[in-house]
CSV table of C-alpha atoms and ligand atoms in Angstrom, one decimal:
chain,number,residue,atom,x,y,z
A,19,MET,CA,0.0,0.0,0.0
A,20,THR,CA,1.4,3.3,-1.0
A,21,LEU,CA,1.5,6.1,1.6
A,22,LEU,CA,-1.2,8.0,-0.3
A,23,GLU,CA,-3.4,4.9,-0.1
A,24,GLN,CA,-2.6,4.7,3.6
A,25,ILE,CA,-3.6,8.3,4.1
A,26,THR,CA,-6.9,7.8,2.3
A,27,ALA,CA,-7.7,4.7,4.5
A,28,LEU,CA,-6.7,6.6,7.6
A,29,ARG,CA,-9.1,9.5,6.6
A,30,THR,CA,-12.0,7.1,6.4
A,31,GLU,CA,-11.1,5.6,9.8
A,32,ILE,CA,-10.7,9.0,11.5
A,33,GLU,CA,-14.0,10.3,10.1
A,34,LEU,CA,-15.8,7.3,11.4
A,35,GLU,CA,-14.1,7.3,14.8
A,36,ILE,CA,-14.8,11.0,15.3
A,37,GLN,CA,-18.5,10.4,14.9
A,38,LEU,CA,-18.4,7.5,17.5
A,39,ILE,CA,-16.8,9.6,20.3
A,40,ASP,CA,-19.4,9.6,23.1
A,41,SER,CA,-17.4,10.3,26.2
A,42,VAL,CA,-14.4,12.1,27.5
A,43,GLU,CA,-12.6,8.7,27.7
A,44,ALA,CA,-13.4,7.9,24.1
A,45,ALA,CA,-12.1,11.4,23.1
A,46,ASP,CA,-8.9,10.8,24.9
A,47,SER,CA,-8.2,7.4,23.3
A,48,PHE,CA,-8.9,9.0,19.9
A,49,ARG,CA,-6.3,11.7,20.7
A,50,LEU,CA,-3.7,9.1,21.9
A,51,LYS,CA,-4.3,7.0,18.8
A,52,HIS,CA,-4.0,9.7,16.2
A,53,LEU,CA,-2.9,13.1,17.4
A,54,VAL,CA,0.2,12.6,19.6
A,55,LYS,CA,3.8,12.2,18.6
A,56,LYS,CA,3.5,8.5,18.4
A,57,GLY,CA,0.2,8.7,16.7
A,58,THR,CA,-0.9,7.6,13.2
A,59,LEU,CA,-0.6,11.1,11.7
A,60,GLN,CA,3.0,11.5,12.8
A,61,ALA,CA,3.8,8.0,11.5
A,62,CYS,CA,2.6,9.2,8.0
A,63,VAL,CA,4.8,12.3,8.3
A,64,GLU,CA,7.7,10.0,8.9
A,65,GLY,CA,6.7,7.8,6.0
A,66,LEU,CA,6.9,10.9,3.8
A,67,ARG,CA,10.7,10.7,3.8
A,68,ALA,CA,10.5,7.5,1.7
A,69,VAL,CA,8.2,8.9,-0.9
A,70,ALA,CA,9.6,9.7,-4.3
A,71,ARG,CA,10.4,13.4,-4.7
A,72,GLU,CA,8.0,14.0,-7.6
A,73,ASP,CA,5.1,12.5,-5.5
A,74,LYS,CA,5.9,14.4,-2.3
A,75,PRO,CA,3.8,17.6,-3.0
A,76,LEU,CA,0.7,15.5,-3.7
A,77,VAL,CA,1.1,13.2,-0.7
A,78,GLY,CA,2.2,16.0,1.5
A,79,LYS,CA,-0.9,18.0,0.6
A,80,ALA,CA,-3.2,15.0,1.3
A,81,LEU,CA,-1.5,14.5,4.7
A,82,ASN,CA,-1.8,18.2,5.7
A,83,GLU,CA,-5.5,18.2,4.8
A,84,LEU,CA,-6.1,15.0,6.8
A,85,ARG,CA,-4.3,16.5,9.8
A,86,ALA,CA,-6.3,19.8,9.6
A,87,MET,CA,-9.5,17.8,9.3
A,88,ALA,CA,-8.7,15.5,12.3
A,89,GLU,CA,-7.5,18.3,14.6
A,90,GLY,CA,-10.5,20.5,13.7
A,91,ALA,CA,-13.1,17.8,14.2
A,92,PHE,CA,-11.4,16.8,17.5
A,93,ALA,CA,-11.4,20.4,18.7
A,94,LEU,CA,-15.2,20.6,18.1
A,95,VAL,CA,-15.8,17.4,20.0
A,96,GLN,CA,-13.7,18.5,22.9
A,97,GLU,CA,-15.5,21.9,23.1
A,98,SER,CA,-18.9,20.2,23.2
A,99,PHE,CA,-17.7,18.0,26.2
A,100,GLU,CA,-16.4,21.1,28.0
A,101,ARG,CA,-19.7,22.9,27.5
A,102,GLN,CA,-21.6,19.9,28.9
A,103,SER,CA,-19.5,19.6,32.0
A,104,SER,CA,-19.6,23.3,32.8
A,105,THR,CA,-23.4,23.7,32.6
A,106,PRO,CA,-25.6,21.9,35.2
A,107,ALA,CA,-27.8,19.3,33.7
A,108,ILE,CA,-31.1,21.2,33.3
A,109,ASP,CA,-33.6,19.6,31.0
A,110,VAL,CA,-35.7,22.6,29.9
A,111,THR,CA,-38.2,20.3,28.3
A,112,LEU,CA,-39.2,18.7,31.6
A,113,PRO,CA,-42.8,19.6,32.7
A,114,ALA,CA,-42.7,22.2,35.5
A,115,ARG,CA,-43.4,21.0,39.1
A,116,GLY,CA,-46.4,22.9,40.3
A,117,PRO,CA,-46.5,24.6,43.7
A,118,ARG,CA,-47.6,22.1,46.4
A,119,ARG,CA,-50.8,23.3,48.0
A,120,GLY,CA,-51.6,22.7,51.6
A,121,ALA,CA,-55.0,21.7,52.7
A,122,LEU,CA,-57.1,21.6,55.8
A,123,HIS,CA,-57.0,18.4,57.8
A,124,PRO,CA,-59.8,16.0,57.0
A,125,ILE,CA,-61.3,16.4,60.4
A,126,THR,CA,-61.4,20.2,60.0
A,127,GLN,CA,-62.9,19.8,56.6
A,128,THR,CA,-65.6,17.5,57.9
A,129,ILE,CA,-66.4,19.8,60.9
A,130,ASP,CA,-66.6,22.7,58.4
A,131,ARG,CA,-69.1,20.8,56.2
A,132,LEU,CA,-71.2,19.7,59.2
A,133,VAL,CA,-71.2,23.3,60.5
A,134,GLU,CA,-72.2,24.6,57.1
A,135,ILE,CA,-75.2,22.3,56.9
A,136,PHE,CA,-76.5,23.0,60.4
A,137,THR,CA,-76.0,26.7,60.2
A,138,SER,CA,-78.0,26.8,57.0
A,139,MET,CA,-80.8,25.1,59.0
A,140,GLY,CA,-80.7,27.9,61.6
A,141,PHE,CA,-78.3,26.6,64.2
A,142,GLU,CA,-75.6,28.8,65.7
A,143,VAL,CA,-72.1,27.6,66.6
A,144,ALA,CA,-71.2,27.6,70.3
A,145,GLU,CA,-68.0,26.6,72.0
A,146,GLY,CA,-67.1,25.7,75.6
A,147,THR,CA,-63.8,24.9,77.2
A,148,ASP,CA,-61.8,21.7,77.1
A,149,VAL,CA,-61.1,21.9,80.8
A,150,GLU,CA,-64.4,21.6,82.7
A,151,ASP,CA,-65.7,20.9,86.1
A,152,ASP,CA,-67.7,17.9,87.2
A,153,ALA,CA,-71.0,19.8,87.4
A,154,HIS,CA,-70.9,20.8,83.7
A,155,ASN,CA,-69.6,17.5,82.4
A,156,PHE,CA,-71.7,15.2,84.6
A,157,GLY,CA,-73.7,16.7,87.5
A,158,LYS,CA,-76.1,19.1,85.6
A,159,LEU,CA,-76.5,16.4,82.9
A,160,ASN,CA,-78.2,14.2,85.4
A,161,PHE,CA,-75.4,11.7,85.9
A,162,ALA,CA,-75.9,10.1,89.3
A,163,PRO,CA,-73.0,10.7,91.7
A,164,ASP,CA,-71.9,7.1,91.4
A,165,HIS,CA,-72.2,6.9,87.6
A,166,PRO,CA,-69.4,4.7,86.3
A,167,ALA,CA,-68.4,7.4,83.6
A,168,ARG,CA,-67.2,9.5,86.4
A,169,ASP,CA,-64.6,6.9,87.2
A,170,MET,CA,-60.9,7.6,86.9
A,171,GLN,CA,-60.8,4.8,84.4
A,172,ASP,CA,-62.8,6.9,81.9
A,173,THR,CA,-62.1,10.5,82.8
A,174,PHE,CA,-58.9,12.5,82.9
A,175,PHE,CA,-58.9,14.5,86.1
A,176,ILE,CA,-56.7,17.5,86.5
A,177,GLU,CA,-54.7,18.0,89.6
A,178,HIS,CA,-55.7,21.2,91.2
A,179,ALA,CA,-54.4,22.7,94.5
A,180,ASP,CA,-57.8,23.0,96.1
A,181,ARG,CA,-60.3,21.4,93.8
A,182,SER,CA,-60.9,17.7,93.0
A,183,ASP,CA,-63.6,18.3,90.4
A,184,VAL,CA,-61.5,19.6,87.5
A,185,LEU,CA,-61.4,17.4,84.4
A,186,LEU,CA,-61.0,17.3,80.6
A,187,ARG,CA,-64.5,17.1,79.2
A,188,THR,CA,-65.4,13.6,78.1
A,189,HIS,CA,-68.1,14.9,75.7
A,190,THR,CA,-69.4,18.1,74.1
A,191,SER,CA,-72.6,17.7,76.1
A,192,SER,CA,-70.9,20.0,78.7
A,193,VAL,CA,-71.3,22.8,76.2
A,194,GLN,CA,-75.1,22.2,76.2
A,195,VAL,CA,-75.1,23.1,79.9
A,196,ARG,CA,-73.1,26.3,79.4
A,197,VAL,CA,-75.3,27.3,76.5
A,198,MET,CA,-78.5,26.8,78.5
A,199,GLU,CA,-77.1,28.6,81.4
A,200,SER,CA,-76.2,31.6,79.4
A,201,MET,CA,-78.9,31.9,76.7
A,202,LYS,CA,-82.7,32.2,76.8
A,203,PRO,CA,-84.8,29.9,74.7
A,204,PRO,CA,-85.4,29.6,71.8
A,205,ILE,CA,-81.9,28.1,71.6
A,206,ARG,CA,-80.6,26.4,68.4
A,207,CYS,CA,-76.9,25.6,68.7
A,208,ILE,CA,-74.4,23.1,67.4
A,209,MET,CA,-71.2,22.7,69.4
A,210,PRO,CA,-68.1,21.1,67.8
A,211,GLY,CA,-65.1,20.4,70.0
A,212,ARG,CA,-62.4,18.2,71.2
A,213,VAL,CA,-63.1,15.6,73.9
A,214,TYR,CA,-60.9,13.4,76.1
A,215,ARG,CA,-61.3,9.9,77.4
A,216,ASN,CA,-58.9,7.7,79.3
A,217,GLU,CA,-58.9,5.0,76.7
A,218,ALA,CA,-56.2,2.7,75.3
A,219,VAL,CA,-55.2,3.9,71.8
A,220,ASN,CA,-56.0,1.3,69.1
A,221,ALA,CA,-57.5,1.1,65.6
A,222,ARG,CA,-60.9,2.0,66.9
A,223,SER,CA,-60.4,4.5,69.7
A,224,LEU,CA,-58.2,7.3,70.8
A,225,ALA,CA,-57.8,9.2,74.0
A,226,GLU,CA,-58.6,12.5,72.3
A,227,PHE,CA,-61.1,13.0,69.5
A,228,HIS,CA,-63.9,15.3,68.3
A,229,GLN,CA,-67.6,15.5,68.7
A,230,ILE,CA,-70.4,17.6,67.5
A,231,GLU,CA,-73.3,18.3,69.8
A,232,GLY,CA,-76.7,19.7,68.8
A,233,LEU,CA,-79.3,21.4,70.9
A,234,TYR,CA,-82.7,22.9,70.2
A,235,ILE,CA,-84.8,24.3,73.1
A,236,ALA,CA,-88.1,26.1,72.5
A,237,LYS,CA,-91.8,25.8,73.3
A,238,GLY,CA,-93.4,22.6,72.1
A,239,VAL,CA,-90.4,20.9,70.7
A,240,SER,CA,-91.1,17.2,70.2
A,241,MET,CA,-89.5,14.0,69.1
A,242,ALA,CA,-90.9,14.7,65.6
A,243,ASP,CA,-88.7,17.8,65.4
A,244,LEU,CA,-85.7,15.7,66.4
A,245,LYS,CA,-86.5,13.1,63.7
A,246,GLY,CA,-87.1,15.8,61.0
A,247,THR,CA,-83.9,17.6,61.8
A,248,ILE,CA,-81.6,14.6,61.8
A,249,MET,CA,-83.2,13.1,58.7
A,250,ALA,CA,-82.9,16.4,56.8
A,251,PHE,CA,-79.2,16.7,57.9
A,252,ALA,CA,-78.3,13.2,57.0
A,253,ARG,CA,-80.0,13.3,53.6
A,254,ARG,CA,-77.9,16.4,52.8
A,255,PHE,CA,-74.7,15.2,54.3
A,256,TYR,CA,-74.6,11.5,53.4
A,257,ASP,CA,-77.3,10.3,51.0
A,258,GLU,CA,-80.5,12.0,49.8
A,259,ASN,CA,-82.3,8.7,49.6
A,260,ALA,CA,-81.3,7.5,53.0
A,261,GLU,CA,-83.8,5.5,55.2
A,262,PHE,CA,-83.7,5.8,59.0
A,263,ARG,CA,-84.1,3.6,62.1
A,264,PHE,CA,-84.6,5.0,65.5
A,265,ARG,CA,-83.6,2.6,68.3
A,266,THR,CA,-84.4,3.2,71.9
A,267,SER,CA,-81.3,3.8,74.0
A,268,TYR,CA,-80.3,5.4,77.3
A,269,PHE,CA,-78.4,8.6,78.2
A,270,PRO,CA,-78.8,10.2,81.6
A,271,PHE,CA,-79.4,13.6,80.0
A,272,THR,CA,-82.2,12.7,77.7
A,273,GLU,CA,-85.6,11.0,78.1
A,274,PRO,CA,-86.6,9.3,75.9
A,275,SER,CA,-83.2,8.6,74.4
A,276,CYS,CA,-82.4,7.0,71.1
A,277,GLU,CA,-79.7,6.0,68.7
A,278,ILE,CA,-80.3,6.8,65.0
A,279,ASP,CA,-79.2,4.6,62.2
A,280,MET,CA,-79.2,5.3,58.5
A,281,SER,CA,-79.2,2.9,55.6
A,282,CYS,CA,-75.6,2.5,54.4
A,283,PHE,CA,-74.8,5.2,51.8
A,284,LEU,CA,-72.5,2.9,50.0
A,285,CYS,CA,-74.4,-0.4,49.6
A,286,LYS,CA,-77.9,1.1,50.1
A,287,GLY,CA,-78.7,-1.5,52.8
A,288,GLU,CA,-77.3,-4.6,50.9
A,289,GLY,CA,-74.4,-5.0,53.3
A,290,CYS,CA,-70.8,-4.1,52.7
A,291,ARG,CA,-67.5,-3.4,54.5
A,292,ILE,CA,-68.4,0.1,55.5
A,293,CYS,CA,-71.6,-1.0,57.4
A,294,LYS,CA,-70.0,-4.2,58.6
A,295,HIS,CA,-72.5,-6.1,56.4
A,296,SER,CA,-75.5,-4.9,58.5
A,297,GLY,CA,-76.8,-2.5,55.9
A,298,TRP,CA,-77.1,0.2,58.6
A,299,LEU,CA,-74.7,3.0,59.9
A,300,GLU,CA,-75.1,4.5,63.3
A,301,ILE,CA,-75.1,8.3,62.9
A,302,CYS,CA,-75.8,9.7,66.4
A,303,GLY,CA,-77.1,9.4,69.9
A,304,ALA,CA,-80.0,11.7,70.6
A,305,GLY,CA,-83.1,12.3,72.7
A,306,MET,CA,-85.4,14.8,74.4
A,307,VAL,CA,-83.5,16.9,76.9
A,308,HIS,CA,-84.3,15.5,80.4
A,309,PRO,CA,-86.5,17.8,82.5
A,310,ASN,CA,-83.9,17.6,85.3
A,311,VAL,CA,-81.3,18.9,82.9
A,312,LEU,CA,-83.5,21.9,81.9
A,313,SER,CA,-84.2,22.8,85.5
A,314,GLU,CA,-80.5,22.4,86.5
A,315,CYS,CA,-79.7,24.9,83.8
A,316,GLY,CA,-82.4,27.4,84.8
A,317,ILE,CA,-84.9,26.6,82.1
A,318,ASP,CA,-88.5,25.7,83.2
A,319,PRO,CA,-89.3,22.3,81.9
A,320,ASN,CA,-93.1,23.0,82.1
A,321,GLU,CA,-92.6,25.9,79.7
A,322,TYR,CA,-89.9,24.6,77.4
A,323,SER,CA,-88.8,21.3,75.9
A,324,GLY,CA,-86.0,20.4,73.5
A,325,PHE,CA,-83.9,17.8,71.8
A,326,ALA,CA,-80.2,17.1,71.8
A,327,PHE,CA,-77.9,14.9,69.7
A,328,GLY,CA,-74.2,14.2,69.6
A,329,PHE,CA,-71.8,12.2,67.5
A,330,GLY,CA,-68.1,11.6,66.9
A,331,VAL,CA,-66.4,13.4,64.0
A,332,GLU,CA,-63.6,10.9,63.5
A,333,ARG,CA,-66.1,8.2,63.0
A,334,VAL,CA,-67.8,10.2,60.2
A,335,VAL,CA,-64.4,10.7,58.5
A,336,LEU,CA,-63.6,7.0,58.7
A,337,MET,CA,-67.0,6.0,57.5
A,338,LEU,CA,-67.1,8.4,54.5
A,339,ASN,CA,-63.6,7.4,53.4
A,340,GLY,CA,-63.7,3.7,54.1
A,341,ILE,CA,-60.7,4.0,56.5
A,342,ASP,CA,-60.5,1.3,59.2
A,343,ASP,CA,-57.8,2.7,61.5
A,344,ILE,CA,-58.6,5.9,63.4
A,345,ARG,CA,-54.9,6.4,64.2
A,346,LEU,CA,-54.2,7.3,60.5
A,347,LEU,CA,-56.0,10.6,61.2
A,348,TYR,CA,-53.5,11.6,63.9
A,349,GLU,CA,-50.2,10.4,62.6
A,350,ASN,CA,-49.8,13.3,60.2
A,351,ASP,CA,-48.4,11.1,57.5
A,352,ILE,CA,-48.2,13.3,54.5
A,353,ARG,CA,-49.1,10.4,52.2
A,354,VAL,CA,-52.4,10.1,54.0
A,355,LEU,CA,-53.1,13.8,54.4
A,356,SER,CA,-52.3,14.7,50.8
A,357,GLN,CA,-55.3,12.6,49.7
A,358,PHE,CA,-57.7,15.1,51.2
B,14,LIG,N1,-72.6,12.7,74.9
B,14,LIG,C1,-72.9,11.4,74.3
B,14,LIG,C2,-71.6,10.6,74.1
B,14,LIG,O1,-70.5,11.2,74.3
B,14,LIG,C3,-73.4,11.6,72.9
B,14,LIG,C4,-74.8,12.2,73.0
B,14,LIG,C5,-75.9,11.3,73.0
B,14,LIG,C6,-75.1,13.5,73.0
B,14,LIG,C7,-77.2,11.8,73.1
B,14,LIG,C8,-76.4,14.0,73.1
B,14,LIG,C9,-77.4,13.1,73.1
B,14,LIG,O2,-76.7,15.3,73.1
B,14,LIG,O3,-78.7,13.6,73.2
B,14,LIG,O4,-71.6,9.5,73.9
């Protein structure tokens, strides 16, 4: 092979190799193979000495052109690697990450919706205090002095220098008492709030949770008003075609007392996981305010009557979302909260 033929072959090889360079390492081995003193181009320069004199200009020209091409192309490759390493890898074609929006906690969202429905029905919102005394939490609500709910096992008592009747309210019914003591009938209030019970924490119960209490006191209020109010509320909140069941029950502060069930909003009474295959969901405890409670709170039971109801907010959130562990609502796991 003549030197000219070698140069032509080398040109083809270099053109191909330049295109295949895909890394700094590949560029470096290209340089070491062709462009250094012991490289292929220099070998051709040395070969030039043996070329016949009359052929030298032609071969020399071909060699110079090849060198210029190889060095030029290599410089471009190197430049592009340098540019890549000095700019951070930003892919401007990536879709933008939107701002992360915060949201209210599911319990707050649920209380807000409940409050919205009841206020649109004419109820006002009232609040009491988390720390209560025995009289407001139990005594004036017609709990007998030896009622088991007063036991240390159920109630968190607060150590106080000269009082032994200070406690964390165990239900929002204490707010009923405060409302009746401070307002004149007609009274229409709902009372959302946090309550506390000395319970072991597990999938079904917590020591701290929320309730909503309702109270309506006026002249001539009857059980029919209670039924109408609860049914209108539940049809708006859960299911407009719901059916209801009023079961007799007992609470010291109401007479008669009942528990109200609604046909399951998910399976419509067929039986499913949410209603534990019974077709019914318990929505609240309720009843006609006991005459003793009215008189304890300064309202004449011969002139006025009323109904009350109360239910747990966490239970509502669990039921609506098909969640079966109440602790999920208190662990503040962003993977849970971001779903609301
Ligand atoms: N206070 C009751 C509880 O914590 C709930 C309740 C039941 C409230 C009946 C009421 C009512 O106002 O009438 O379990």
